[in-house]
């Protein structure tokens, strides 16, 4: 056993970076899995290029995976990693600016050939100069991996493909992790020499850590003190998919998902397609419009219709969503927002679709809008979306984003008993049935299902008379129906729980966030509270309608700051709706907020003259 | 039509809705509506199991006039909603009503995909070769050179032929009929319904306001003998007035017309025999290439082949997944894979 020093630390952030073909996403997620099982709180952030395989060794092809883990509660993948694992010069160059001062660089020395340095745009080898500012651990990963698997008779490319596991082994040693979870996964995933080679690379990496003089210290991050319960690691897209599955079970109504592949939403379709044994029907449609059409057709037929997409696809669905508004059918549409306009930055995050979700359809076409705050929250937001859709007979938009979709966090597994069952009702009595009669409380119309004798009726995009549901061109009826549809959505607010304000209930500054900025804002607020700053935070999961108490809360603060990954959508809405001087803290770089950016902005606002 | 009501006890009247019909007087749509209301009661299906789905256009008003479940959706997308309905409840009898603009212009993409997926539903495409509801622009099936408000110097678009389109999309049932021939249309509608798979029917329909002469040569029964080729499975491709019969030969994929003497056996003269059930659509494609005025215009069933339908295959996958893994259990799902427990 190693006799090296072991240090206990509170938290670490590691970024694994390499070529798209180096398997960094896999390496990062394996490290995350093991870390989660060790009981740390954690947060991850995969950041990868849109191209599947950009030219090897170039900056464009660099793929990164950051994992932040801690013995106390954390909210983000961390602004600046403590450790950078760089598999080649390009990944070093692309990521170095984020590394914290005096951070550790673990690099594959074998990759620093003249050719690779040139491809990365280095005119000279950076390793020497860097050693004065960082701890540089230069390991000949390729050579050591080849040696480890030498007698297995693998081709050179096959042997070299194992080097990410060698690096992973080194990191497991550095943080005193067990190899078990990853080895179990390998046993199930690989066979024959490839299995043996990967296992050896992983173990040799670990042993290399034990014996090398390059790494004098290893670290222990003790388990986090979090609420008792069973936990799992979950990404936003997975939680979204499971939320959809759960909604079907809790409502005892089959789910039909219509979807067309689009980054970064496709994984929701992939995940749900695996669970046909829940009776779920997935239809990979010919395009985004067909996908929502299938979902609306399913809703009309009494199923839980749902469609999942990202910004460009969301826009294509708008006309059909208008039909769902007009015909008052329950439907959930998930928009995993990405940086735009147009194709934009397909793999990068943004919150730019809020106004489109609210106002993007022709004419007055109101729809409830929700946004999950964390990866795990996607699960609960999906349940909430289906609840509203079915109880109010309306399409509902859920605005996730690329950051939530791909990042992950430990998630306390709920007990199914604790999840609220929602009763779905379909009328059957021809004597009392009117297609557009109204529930007094919610204004919902009845959800009659084809196949029910005596309830034959026609729905459609043409304006209908209230109650009877027959086609009506009467001016007064149209005026009435436009307002009725708006009122129905407004009434959703009555079923929304009160907001929770973190910090003083009145004072100098309120930070209002929505969606995926929750982690960075919460971390910033906690830090500033530690410094005694007068600042509060409220986070919105319901964006249409706003919670009933939001107006009162806003009035209790002198200033309102709205950090959002767009140029001010929520800010505009708050100003318009409540006539408050909300100011936007905007970022549109395809990247989530850093905690430090928000901390600095809040400090600056607090320091402003009134 | 037989006088006895079908097993459901339904009659034509049961399918007439109370909505006032808003098509122009003399529009071919009336006849189609009437034939369908005649055929539906005979199918032995309870009324509540019929769903009519349409897009936008004159034809798409159809669902409002049928006292069944109906969904008047958005332009061109009817096949997508119909797919969602059929996938959800395969027991329903789903009918898509569309037109040449709705189904082949704005909705061409969906038409292609619904046909290739082979969902068990009927698609009736009313082809009047003009845009009616938007008041008379040329459509994707209009002849090149057609003068309309949007093509004052004549359309420079080449038209698409609905039957060729359907065959090219892999449709397992493709037929053509004409609004003025009630008996023929009823027969085709019955056949379409009986077919298990997507049944595509082009109906030559006259828009009396914007394209009144388009189908003139098919107007009367007598003229139809020479202007149309009536397709009958297993029968030779013969057309023409009695005493002046002609046959169609197909050699090397190329059709030609021959004159038949009185009483002459067409088969011995090399006239092709109609086969609906050929696996390859190549022969049906040759038939679809027969156009006026060189050839008679074929009406009837071009192709009817059996192939597993989408909803059956989907159900097999569901059953298979349940058999292998058991009915899904939410508690198990949430706790599947790697989990860990934090003690108090
Ligand atoms: S415009 Fe033409 S197709 Fe439309 S209803 Fe009138 S006649 Fe029929």
CSV table of C-alpha atoms in Angstrom, one decimal, chain B residues 16-314:
chain,number,residue,atom,x,y,z
B,16,UNK,CA,-75.5,13.4,-41.3
B,17,UNK,CA,-74.5,16.2,-38.9
B,18,UNK,CA,-76.7,19.2,-38.1
B,19,UNK,CA,-74.1,21.6,-39.6
B,20,UNK,CA,-75.2,23.6,-42.5
B,21,UNK,CA,-73.1,22.7,-45.5
B,22,UNK,CA,-71.1,25.5,-47.0
B,23,UNK,CA,-69.7,24.1,-50.2
B,24,UNK,CA,-70.7,25.9,-53.4
B,25,UNK,CA,-73.8,24.5,-55.1
B,26,UNK,CA,-72.7,21.9,-57.6
B,27,UNK,CA,-69.4,21.2,-56.0
B,28,UNK,CA,-68.1,17.6,-56.4
B,29,UNK,CA,-67.7,17.4,-52.7
B,30,UNK,CA,-71.4,16.8,-52.2
B,31,UNK,CA,-71.3,13.6,-54.1
B,32,UNK,CA,-68.3,12.3,-52.1
B,33,UNK,CA,-70.1,13.1,-48.8
B,34,UNK,CA,-73.2,11.3,-50.0
B,35,UNK,CA,-71.3,8.2,-51.1
B,36,UNK,CA,-69.5,8.0,-47.9
B,37,UNK,CA,-72.6,8.4,-45.8
B,38,UNK,CA,-74.0,5.6,-47.8
B,39,UNK,CA,-71.0,3.3,-47.3
B,40,UNK,CA,-70.3,3.8,-43.7
B,41,UNK,CA,-73.5,2.2,-42.3
B,42,UNK,CA,-72.7,-0.9,-44.2
B,43,UNK,CA,-69.3,-1.4,-42.6
B,44,UNK,CA,-70.5,-2.9,-39.4
B,45,UNK,CA,-68.6,-0.4,-37.3
B,46,UNK,CA,-70.3,1.5,-34.5
B,47,UNK,CA,-70.6,5.2,-35.3
B,48,UNK,CA,-68.5,6.3,-32.3
B,49,UNK,CA,-65.5,4.5,-33.7
B,50,UNK,CA,-65.3,6.6,-36.9
B,51,UNK,CA,-62.9,9.6,-36.8
B,52,UNK,CA,-62.6,12.0,-39.7
B,53,UNK,CA,-59.4,14.1,-39.7
B,54,UNK,CA,-58.8,16.9,-42.2
B,55,UNK,CA,-56.4,19.8,-42.8
B,56,UNK,CA,-57.4,23.1,-44.5
B,57,UNK,CA,-59.2,23.6,-47.8
B,58,UNK,CA,-62.7,23.1,-49.1
B,59,UNK,CA,-62.4,19.4,-48.8
B,60,UNK,CA,-61.2,19.8,-45.2
B,61,UNK,CA,-64.6,21.0,-44.0
B,62,UNK,CA,-65.8,17.5,-44.5
B,63,UNK,CA,-65.6,16.4,-40.8
B,64,UNK,CA,-68.1,19.1,-39.8
B,65,UNK,CA,-70.7,17.5,-42.0
B,66,UNK,CA,-70.2,14.0,-40.7
B,67,UNK,CA,-72.0,13.0,-37.4
B,68,UNK,CA,-68.9,11.1,-36.2
B,69,UNK,CA,-65.9,12.1,-34.2
B,70,UNK,CA,-64.0,14.7,-36.3
B,71,UNK,CA,-60.9,16.8,-36.1
B,72,UNK,CA,-60.4,19.8,-38.5
B,73,UNK,CA,-56.8,20.5,-38.0
B,74,UNK,CA,-54.2,22.8,-39.7
B,75,UNK,CA,-53.0,23.1,-43.3
B,76,UNK,CA,-51.3,20.0,-44.6
B,77,UNK,CA,-50.8,18.2,-41.3
B,78,UNK,CA,-53.9,16.0,-41.1
B,79,UNK,CA,-51.9,12.8,-41.6
B,80,UNK,CA,-49.8,13.6,-38.4
B,81,UNK,CA,-52.9,14.0,-36.2
B,82,UNK,CA,-54.4,10.9,-37.7
B,83,UNK,CA,-51.2,9.0,-37.0
B,84,UNK,CA,-51.4,10.1,-33.3
B,85,UNK,CA,-55.1,9.0,-33.1
B,86,UNK,CA,-54.5,5.7,-34.8
B,87,UNK,CA,-51.4,4.9,-32.8
B,88,UNK,CA,-53.3,5.7,-29.6
B,89,UNK,CA,-56.4,3.7,-30.4
B,90,UNK,CA,-55.9,1.2,-33.3
B,91,UNK,CA,-59.5,0.1,-32.9
B,92,UNK,CA,-60.8,3.4,-34.4
B,93,UNK,CA,-61.6,3.7,-38.1
B,94,UNK,CA,-59.6,6.8,-39.1
B,95,UNK,CA,-60.3,8.6,-42.3
B,96,UNK,CA,-58.2,11.5,-43.6
B,97,UNK,CA,-59.8,14.0,-45.9
B,98,UNK,CA,-57.5,16.2,-47.9
B,99,UNK,CA,-57.1,18.0,-51.2
B,100,UNK,CA,-54.4,18.4,-53.8
B,101,UNK,CA,-53.1,21.6,-52.1
B,102,UNK,CA,-53.4,20.4,-48.5
B,103,UNK,CA,-52.2,16.9,-49.2
B,104,UNK,CA,-49.5,17.3,-51.9
B,105,UNK,CA,-48.3,20.9,-51.5
B,106,UNK,CA,-48.0,22.1,-47.9
B,107,UNK,CA,-48.6,18.5,-46.6
B,108,UNK,CA,-46.6,16.6,-49.2
B,109,UNK,CA,-44.0,15.5,-46.6
B,110,UNK,CA,-46.5,14.1,-44.2
B,111,UNK,CA,-48.3,12.3,-47.0
B,112,UNK,CA,-45.1,10.6,-48.0
B,113,UNK,CA,-44.5,9.4,-44.5
B,114,UNK,CA,-47.9,8.3,-43.5
B,115,UNK,CA,-48.1,6.2,-46.7
B,116,UNK,CA,-44.7,4.6,-46.1
B,117,UNK,CA,-45.5,3.8,-42.4
B,118,UNK,CA,-48.6,1.8,-43.5
B,119,UNK,CA,-50.9,2.9,-40.7
B,120,UNK,CA,-54.3,1.2,-41.2
B,121,UNK,CA,-56.3,4.2,-42.3
B,122,UNK,CA,-58.1,5.7,-45.3
B,123,UNK,CA,-56.8,8.8,-47.0
B,124,UNK,CA,-59.2,10.5,-49.5
B,125,UNK,CA,-57.5,13.1,-51.6
B,126,UNK,CA,-60.0,15.3,-53.4
B,127,UNK,CA,-58.2,16.4,-56.6
B,128,UNK,CA,-59.7,19.4,-58.3
B,129,UNK,CA,-56.4,20.6,-59.6
B,130,UNK,CA,-56.9,24.1,-58.2
B,131,UNK,CA,-57.0,26.0,-54.9
B,132,UNK,CA,-60.6,26.5,-54.0
B,133,UNK,CA,-60.7,28.0,-50.6
B,134,UNK,CA,-58.1,30.7,-51.4
B,135,UNK,CA,-60.1,31.5,-54.5
B,136,UNK,CA,-58.5,30.0,-57.5
B,137,UNK,CA,-54.7,29.8,-57.6
B,138,UNK,CA,-52.9,26.9,-59.4
B,139,UNK,CA,-52.2,23.8,-57.3
B,140,UNK,CA,-49.4,21.2,-57.4
B,141,UNK,CA,-51.7,19.0,-59.6
B,142,UNK,CA,-52.6,21.8,-62.0
B,143,UNK,CA,-51.6,21.4,-65.6
B,144,UNK,CA,-48.6,23.4,-66.8
B,145,UNK,CA,-49.8,26.6,-68.4
B,146,UNK,CA,-53.0,26.9,-66.3
B,147,UNK,CA,-54.0,30.6,-66.2
B,148,UNK,CA,-55.1,31.6,-62.7
B,149,UNK,CA,-54.9,34.8,-60.6
B,150,UNK,CA,-51.4,33.8,-59.4
B,151,UNK,CA,-50.3,32.7,-62.8
B,152,UNK,CA,-51.7,35.3,-65.3
B,153,UNK,CA,-49.3,34.1,-68.0
B,154,UNK,CA,-49.8,30.5,-67.2
B,155,UNK,CA,-48.3,28.2,-64.5
B,156,UNK,CA,-44.7,27.1,-65.2
B,157,UNK,CA,-44.9,24.4,-62.6
B,158,UNK,CA,-44.9,20.7,-63.7
B,159,UNK,CA,-47.7,18.9,-61.9
B,160,UNK,CA,-47.4,15.9,-59.6
B,161,UNK,CA,-49.6,12.9,-60.1
B,162,UNK,CA,-51.2,11.8,-56.8
B,163,UNK,CA,-51.3,8.1,-57.8
B,164,UNK,CA,-47.6,8.0,-58.8
B,165,UNK,CA,-46.8,9.9,-55.6
B,166,UNK,CA,-48.6,7.3,-53.4
B,167,UNK,CA,-47.0,4.4,-55.2
B,168,UNK,CA,-43.6,6.0,-54.9
B,169,UNK,CA,-44.2,6.4,-51.2
B,170,UNK,CA,-44.8,2.7,-50.8
B,171,UNK,CA,-48.6,2.9,-50.2
B,172,UNK,CA,-50.0,-0.6,-49.9
B,173,UNK,CA,-53.4,0.4,-51.4
B,174,UNK,CA,-53.7,3.0,-54.2
B,175,UNK,CA,-56.9,3.8,-56.0
B,176,UNK,CA,-58.5,6.4,-58.2
B,177,UNK,CA,-62.2,7.2,-58.6
B,178,UNK,CA,-64.3,10.1,-59.8
B,179,UNK,CA,-67.0,12.2,-58.0
B,180,UNK,CA,-69.6,11.7,-60.7
B,181,UNK,CA,-69.5,7.9,-60.6
B,182,UNK,CA,-71.4,7.0,-57.4
B,183,UNK,CA,-71.2,3.2,-57.8
B,184,UNK,CA,-67.6,3.2,-58.6
B,185,UNK,CA,-66.7,5.5,-55.7
B,186,UNK,CA,-68.7,3.4,-53.2
B,187,UNK,CA,-66.9,0.3,-54.3
B,188,UNK,CA,-63.5,1.9,-54.0
B,189,UNK,CA,-64.4,3.3,-50.6
B,190,UNK,CA,-65.4,-0.2,-49.4
B,191,UNK,CA,-62.3,-1.7,-50.8
B,192,UNK,CA,-60.2,1.0,-49.1
B,193,UNK,CA,-61.8,0.3,-45.8
B,194,UNK,CA,-61.4,-3.4,-46.1
B,195,UNK,CA,-57.7,-3.0,-46.8
B,196,UNK,CA,-55.4,-3.5,-43.8
B,197,UNK,CA,-52.9,-0.7,-44.2
B,198,UNK,CA,-52.9,2.8,-45.5
B,199,UNK,CA,-55.4,3.1,-48.3
B,200,UNK,CA,-54.9,6.1,-50.6
B,201,UNK,CA,-57.8,7.2,-52.8
B,202,UNK,CA,-57.5,10.0,-55.4
B,203,UNK,CA,-61.0,11.3,-56.1
B,204,UNK,CA,-61.3,13.4,-59.3
B,205,UNK,CA,-63.5,16.2,-58.0
B,206,UNK,CA,-64.9,19.1,-59.8
B,207,UNK,CA,-64.5,22.6,-58.5
B,208,UNK,CA,-67.4,24.2,-60.3
B,209,UNK,CA,-66.2,27.7,-59.5
B,210,UNK,CA,-62.5,27.8,-60.2
B,211,UNK,CA,-61.8,24.8,-62.5
B,212,UNK,CA,-65.2,23.6,-63.8
B,213,UNK,CA,-64.0,21.9,-67.0
B,214,UNK,CA,-61.1,20.0,-65.6
B,215,UNK,CA,-62.7,16.6,-65.6
B,216,UNK,CA,-65.3,17.3,-68.3
B,217,UNK,CA,-64.4,14.2,-70.4
B,218,UNK,CA,-65.3,12.0,-67.4
B,219,UNK,CA,-68.6,13.6,-66.8
B,220,UNK,CA,-71.0,11.2,-68.5
B,221,UNK,CA,-71.0,7.5,-68.3
B,222,UNK,CA,-70.9,7.0,-72.1
B,223,UNK,CA,-67.8,9.1,-72.6
B,224,UNK,CA,-66.1,7.4,-69.7
B,225,UNK,CA,-66.0,4.2,-71.6
B,226,UNK,CA,-63.4,5.7,-73.9
B,227,UNK,CA,-61.7,8.2,-71.6
B,228,UNK,CA,-61.2,5.9,-68.7
B,229,UNK,CA,-59.7,2.5,-68.2
B,230,UNK,CA,-61.6,0.6,-65.6
B,231,UNK,CA,-59.2,-1.5,-63.5
B,232,UNK,CA,-60.4,-4.9,-62.4
B,233,UNK,CA,-58.2,-7.4,-60.8
B,234,UNK,CA,-57.4,-10.4,-63.0
B,235,UNK,CA,-59.1,-8.8,-66.0
B,236,UNK,CA,-57.3,-7.6,-69.2
B,237,UNK,CA,-56.8,-3.8,-69.6
B,238,UNK,CA,-59.6,-3.2,-72.1
B,239,UNK,CA,-61.5,0.1,-72.7
B,240,UNK,CA,-63.7,1.7,-75.3
B,241,UNK,CA,-67.3,1.7,-76.5
B,242,UNK,CA,-68.9,-1.6,-77.4
B,243,UNK,CA,-67.8,-2.5,-80.9
B,244,UNK,CA,-64.7,-0.3,-80.7
B,245,UNK,CA,-62.8,-1.9,-77.9
B,246,UNK,CA,-59.1,-1.3,-77.4
B,247,UNK,CA,-56.5,-3.0,-75.2
B,248,UNK,CA,-53.3,-1.9,-73.5
B,249,UNK,CA,-50.1,-3.8,-74.0
B,250,UNK,CA,-47.1,-3.3,-71.7
B,251,UNK,CA,-43.9,-4.3,-73.3
B,252,UNK,CA,-40.6,-3.6,-71.5
B,253,UNK,CA,-42.5,-1.3,-69.2
B,254,UNK,CA,-43.8,0.7,-72.2
B,255,UNK,CA,-47.5,0.9,-72.7
B,256,UNK,CA,-49.2,1.0,-76.1
B,257,UNK,CA,-52.8,0.8,-77.4
B,258,UNK,CA,-54.1,-1.8,-79.8
B,259,UNK,CA,-57.5,-2.1,-81.5
B,260,UNK,CA,-59.5,-5.2,-80.7
B,261,UNK,CA,-61.8,-6.8,-83.3
B,262,UNK,CA,-65.3,-7.8,-82.2
B,263,UNK,CA,-65.2,-10.8,-80.0
B,264,UNK,CA,-61.4,-11.1,-80.1
B,265,UNK,CA,-59.7,-12.5,-77.0
B,266,UNK,CA,-57.6,-9.6,-75.7
B,267,UNK,CA,-55.1,-11.9,-73.8
B,268,UNK,CA,-54.2,-13.7,-77.0
B,269,UNK,CA,-53.4,-10.3,-78.5
B,270,UNK,CA,-51.0,-9.6,-75.7
B,271,UNK,CA,-53.2,-7.2,-73.7
B,272,UNK,CA,-51.9,-6.9,-70.1
B,273,UNK,CA,-53.9,-8.5,-67.3
B,274,UNK,CA,-54.5,-6.2,-64.3
B,275,UNK,CA,-52.7,-7.4,-61.1
B,276,UNK,CA,-53.3,-5.4,-57.9
B,277,UNK,CA,-51.3,-7.7,-55.8
B,278,UNK,CA,-47.8,-7.4,-57.3
B,279,UNK,CA,-45.2,-6.8,-54.7
B,280,UNK,CA,-43.3,-4.4,-56.9
B,281,UNK,CA,-45.0,-1.1,-57.6
B,282,UNK,CA,-43.4,-1.0,-61.1
B,283,UNK,CA,-46.4,-2.3,-63.0
B,284,UNK,CA,-48.8,0.1,-61.1
B,285,UNK,CA,-46.4,2.9,-61.9
B,286,UNK,CA,-46.8,2.1,-65.6
B,287,UNK,CA,-50.5,2.3,-65.2
B,288,UNK,CA,-50.1,5.7,-63.4
B,289,UNK,CA,-48.2,7.0,-66.4
B,290,UNK,CA,-51.3,6.6,-68.6
B,291,UNK,CA,-52.6,10.1,-69.1
B,292,UNK,CA,-55.0,11.9,-71.4
B,293,UNK,CA,-55.2,12.4,-74.2
B,294,UNK,CA,-52.9,9.7,-75.5
B,295,UNK,CA,-54.3,7.1,-73.1
B,296,UNK,CA,-57.4,6.4,-71.2
B,297,UNK,CA,-57.2,7.5,-67.6
B,298,UNK,CA,-57.2,4.5,-65.3
B,299,UNK,CA,-59.7,4.4,-62.5
B,300,UNK,CA,-60.1,1.7,-59.9
B,301,UNK,CA,-57.5,0.0,-57.6
B,302,UNK,CA,-53.9,0.2,-58.9
B,303,UNK,CA,-52.3,-1.6,-56.1
B,304,UNK,CA,-53.5,-3.6,-53.0
B,305,UNK,CA,-50.8,-5.6,-51.2
B,306,UNK,CA,-50.6,-6.8,-47.6
B,307,UNK,CA,-47.8,-5.7,-45.3
B,308,UNK,CA,-47.6,-5.6,-41.5
B,309,UNK,CA,-49.1,-2.4,-40.2
B,310,UNK,CA,-47.4,0.1,-38.0
B,311,UNK,CA,-49.7,-0.2,-35.0
B,312,UNK,CA,-49.5,-4.0,-34.9
B,313,UNK,CA,-45.7,-3.8,-35.0
B,314,UNK,CA,-45.7,-1.2,-32.2
